[in-house]
PDB file of C-alpha atoms in Angstrom:
ATOM      1  CA  PHE A   1     -68.378 -23.113 -26.036  1.00  0.00           C
ATOM      2  CA  ARG A   2     -67.117 -24.887 -28.822  1.00  0.00           C
ATOM      3  CA  ALA A   3     -64.933 -27.043 -27.262  1.00  0.00           C
ATOM      4  CA  GLU A   4     -66.802 -28.028 -24.507  1.00  0.00           C
ATOM      5  CA  CYS A   5     -69.084 -29.294 -27.798  1.00  0.00           C
ATOM      6  CA  LEU A   6     -66.410 -30.423 -29.071  1.00  0.00           C
ATOM      7  CA  LEU A   7     -65.619 -32.772 -25.826  1.00  0.00           C
ATOM      8  CA  GLN A   8     -69.132 -34.033 -26.112  1.00  0.00           C
ATOM      9  CA  PHE A   9     -68.924 -35.692 -29.369  1.00  0.00           C
ATOM     10  CA  CYS A  10     -65.208 -36.941 -28.365  1.00  0.00           C
ATOM     11  CA  ASP A  11     -63.416 -34.790 -30.545  1.00  0.00           C
ATOM     12  CA  PHE A  12     -60.643 -34.352 -28.504  1.00  0.00           C
ATOM     13  CA  ASN A  13     -58.369 -33.317 -31.312  1.00  0.00           C
ATOM     14  CA  ALA A  14     -60.927 -30.653 -32.492  1.00  0.00           C
ATOM     15  CA  ALA A  15     -61.232 -29.088 -29.102  1.00  0.00           C
ATOM     16  CA  ILE A  16     -57.809 -28.621 -27.995  1.00  0.00           C
ATOM     17  CA  SER A  17     -57.403 -27.077 -31.337  1.00  0.00           C
ATOM     18  CA  ASN A  18     -60.440 -24.557 -30.405  1.00  0.00           C
ATOM     19  CA  TYR A  19     -59.062 -24.724 -26.497  1.00  0.00           C
ATOM     20  CA  GLU A  20     -55.897 -23.618 -27.604  1.00  0.00           C
ATOM     21  CA  PHE A  21     -56.659 -20.892 -29.894  1.00  0.00           C
ATOM     22  CA  ALA A  22     -58.580 -19.573 -27.237  1.00  0.00           C
ATOM     23  CA  LEU A  23     -56.770 -19.705 -24.810  1.00  0.00           C
ATOM     24  CA  SER A  24     -53.965 -18.030 -26.715  1.00  0.00           C
ATOM     25  CA  LEU A  25     -57.081 -15.120 -26.918  1.00  0.00           C
ATOM     26  CA  THR A  26     -57.497 -15.033 -22.783  1.00  0.00           C
ATOM     27  CA  ASP A  27     -56.077 -12.489 -20.433  1.00  0.00           C
ATOM     28  CA  LYS A  28     -53.527 -14.102 -18.198  1.00  0.00           C
ATOM     29  CA  ASP A  29     -56.354 -13.992 -15.679  1.00  0.00           C
ATOM     30  CA  ILE A  30     -58.579 -16.595 -16.741  1.00  0.00           C
ATOM     31  CA  ALA A  31     -55.357 -18.177 -18.517  1.00  0.00           C
ATOM     32  CA  GLU A  32     -54.108 -20.580 -16.002  1.00  0.00           C
ATOM     33  CA  GLU A  33     -57.798 -21.913 -16.016  1.00  0.00           C
ATOM     34  CA  TRP A  34     -57.948 -23.049 -19.196  1.00  0.00           C
ATOM     35  CA  LYS A  35     -54.276 -24.451 -18.963  1.00  0.00           C
ATOM     36  CA  ARG A  36     -55.494 -27.065 -16.612  1.00  0.00           C
ATOM     37  CA  ARG A  37     -58.274 -27.523 -18.405  1.00  0.00           C
ATOM     38  CA  LEU A  38     -56.405 -27.916 -21.125  1.00  0.00           C
ATOM     39  CA  GLY A  39     -54.053 -30.667 -19.526  1.00  0.00           C
ATOM     40  CA  PHE A  40     -57.457 -32.324 -18.400  1.00  0.00           C
ATOM     41  CA  ILE A  41     -58.272 -33.249 -21.887  1.00  0.00           C
ATOM     42  CA  HIS A  42     -54.742 -34.166 -22.977  1.00  0.00           C
ATOM     43  CA  LEU A  43     -55.615 -36.873 -19.652  1.00  0.00           C
ATOM     44  CA  LEU A  44     -59.057 -37.594 -21.401  1.00  0.00           C
ATOM     45  CA  TYR A  45     -57.775 -38.072 -24.694  1.00  0.00           C
ATOM     46  CA  SER A  46     -54.671 -40.189 -23.565  1.00  0.00           C
ATOM     47  CA  GLN A  47     -56.958 -42.802 -21.811  1.00  0.00           C
ATOM     48  CA  CYS A  48     -59.004 -42.793 -24.982  1.00  0.00           C
ATOM     49  CA  MET A  49     -55.395 -43.944 -26.886  1.00  0.00           C
ATOM     50  CA  TYR A  50     -54.948 -45.768 -23.855  1.00  0.00           C
ATOM     51  CA  ASP A  51     -58.145 -48.312 -24.281  1.00  0.00           C
ATOM     52  CA  GLU A  52     -57.284 -48.831 -27.515  1.00  0.00           C
ATOM     53  CA  HIS A  53     -54.154 -50.163 -27.005  1.00  0.00           C
ATOM     54  CA  LYS A  54     -52.108 -46.869 -28.980  1.00  0.00           C
ATOM     55  CA  TYR A  55     -49.928 -46.701 -25.599  1.00  0.00           C
ATOM     56  CA  ASN A  56     -47.029 -44.685 -27.567  1.00  0.00           C
ATOM     57  CA  GLU A  57     -50.122 -41.946 -28.224  1.00  0.00           C
ATOM     58  CA  ALA A  58     -51.293 -42.012 -24.788  1.00  0.00           C
ATOM     59  CA  LEU A  59     -47.800 -40.968 -23.481  1.00  0.00           C
ATOM     60  CA  SER A  60     -47.801 -38.538 -25.403  1.00  0.00           C
ATOM     61  CA  GLU A  61     -50.899 -37.007 -24.455  1.00  0.00           C
ATOM     62  CA  VAL A  62     -50.189 -37.462 -20.634  1.00  0.00           C
ATOM     63  CA  GLU A  63     -47.013 -35.466 -21.272  1.00  0.00           C
ATOM     64  CA  LEU A  64     -48.551 -32.586 -22.668  1.00  0.00           C
ATOM     65  CA  ALA A  65     -51.258 -32.608 -20.170  1.00  0.00           C
ATOM     66  CA  LEU A  66     -48.439 -32.524 -17.743  1.00  0.00           C
ATOM     67  CA  LYS A  67     -46.826 -29.543 -19.351  1.00  0.00           C
ATOM     68  CA  SER A  68     -49.840 -27.909 -17.582  1.00  0.00           C
ATOM     69  CA  GLU A  69     -49.772 -28.962 -14.192  1.00  0.00           C
ATOM     70  CA  PRO A  70     -45.924 -30.778 -14.356  1.00  0.00           C
ATOM     71  CA  ASN A  71     -46.813 -31.810 -10.185  1.00  0.00           C
ATOM     72  CA  ASN A  72     -50.155 -33.017 -10.674  1.00  0.00           C
ATOM     73  CA  PHE A  73     -49.740 -36.989  -8.715  1.00  0.00           C
ATOM     74  CA  SER A  74     -52.168 -38.250 -10.979  1.00  0.00           C
ATOM     75  CA  TYR A  75     -50.629 -37.235 -14.613  1.00  0.00           C
ATOM     76  CA  GLN A  76     -47.241 -38.648 -13.055  1.00  0.00           C
ATOM     77  CA  CYS A  77     -48.818 -42.116 -11.862  1.00  0.00           C
ATOM     78  CA  ARG A  78     -51.058 -42.360 -15.257  1.00  0.00           C
ATOM     79  CA  ARG A  79     -47.321 -41.783 -17.525  1.00  0.00           C
ATOM     80  CA  LEU A  80     -45.998 -43.804 -15.234  1.00  0.00           C
ATOM     81  CA  ASN A  81     -48.834 -46.523 -16.168  1.00  0.00           C
ATOM     82  CA  TYR A  82     -47.826 -45.833 -19.648  1.00  0.00           C
ATOM     83  CA  LEU A  83     -44.464 -46.445 -19.431  1.00  0.00           C
ATOM     84  CA  LEU A  84     -44.965 -50.029 -18.403  1.00  0.00           C
ATOM     85  CA  ALA A  85     -47.322 -50.344 -20.902  1.00  0.00           C
ATOM     86  CA  LEU A  86     -44.447 -50.418 -23.383  1.00  0.00           C
ATOM     87  CA  LYS A  87     -42.576 -51.846 -21.031  1.00  0.00           C
ATOM     88  CA  ARG A  88     -39.990 -49.129 -20.411  1.00  0.00           C
ATOM     89  CA  HIS A  89     -39.052 -50.066 -16.696  1.00  0.00           C
ATOM     90  CA  LYS A  90     -35.534 -47.652 -16.973  1.00  0.00           C
ATOM     91  CA  GLU A  91     -37.958 -44.731 -17.167  1.00  0.00           C
ATOM     92  CA  CYS A  92     -39.945 -45.782 -15.104  1.00  0.00           C
ATOM     93  CA  PHE A  93     -37.847 -45.856 -12.187  1.00  0.00           C
ATOM     94  CA  ALA A  94     -36.865 -42.728 -12.892  1.00  0.00           C
ATOM     95  CA  GLN A  95     -40.396 -41.814 -13.127  1.00  0.00           C
ATOM     96  CA  VAL A  96     -41.258 -42.940  -9.784  1.00  0.00           C
ATOM     97  CA  GLN A  97     -38.449 -40.911  -8.565  1.00  0.00           C
ATOM     98  CA  CYS A  98     -39.419 -37.890 -10.735  1.00  0.00           C
ATOM     99  CA  ILE A  99     -43.044 -38.237  -8.541  1.00  0.00           C
ATOM    100  CA  PHE A 100     -41.130 -38.834  -4.955  1.00  0.00           C
ATOM    101  CA  ASP A 101     -39.298 -35.763  -5.844  1.00  0.00           C
ATOM    102  CA  SER A 102     -41.898 -33.683  -7.013  1.00  0.00           C
ATOM    103  CA  ASN A 103     -44.575 -34.355  -3.496  1.00  0.00           C
ATOM    104  CA  GLU A 104     -44.918 -34.479   0.068  1.00  0.00           C
ATOM    105  CA  PRO A 105     -44.479 -38.388   0.840  1.00  0.00           C
ATOM    106  CA  THR A 106     -47.431 -40.130   1.418  1.00  0.00           C
ATOM    107  CA  ALA A 107     -48.337 -43.868   2.190  1.00  0.00           C
ATOM    108  CA  GLU A 108     -48.722 -45.192  -1.299  1.00  0.00           C
ATOM    109  CA  MET A 109     -45.954 -43.225  -2.574  1.00  0.00           C
ATOM    110  CA  TYR A 110     -43.829 -45.459  -0.308  1.00  0.00           C
ATOM    111  CA  ILE A 111     -45.991 -48.609  -1.620  1.00  0.00           C
ATOM    112  CA  LEU A 112     -45.347 -47.245  -4.933  1.00  0.00           C
ATOM    113  CA  ARG A 113     -42.035 -46.984  -4.985  1.00  0.00           C
ATOM    114  CA  ALA A 114     -41.978 -50.590  -3.166  1.00  0.00           C
TER     115      ALA A 114
END
């Protein structure tokens, strides 16, 4: 795949474009798997943006990742982390509640809520 090669060169924008194009051509059987993969690429890209202190861009990318898997606990926690970096505390409280509403409660979640 061309998109996989672009990922190895960390060209996330081009890889995302190639995946989106390929996704538009695939049948429904494998489309869900490719959507999850595309979400993961958005997550990787968001981490790169975060490492470069581009918190707004990181937040935008992780929100795109959440569109592919809205109940993914890791993606939701990453979004919370980016909101904290942006000092958007009211949204952080809402995100914690969203995490509780969309996942089975665990010990980690209660610690997060505290």
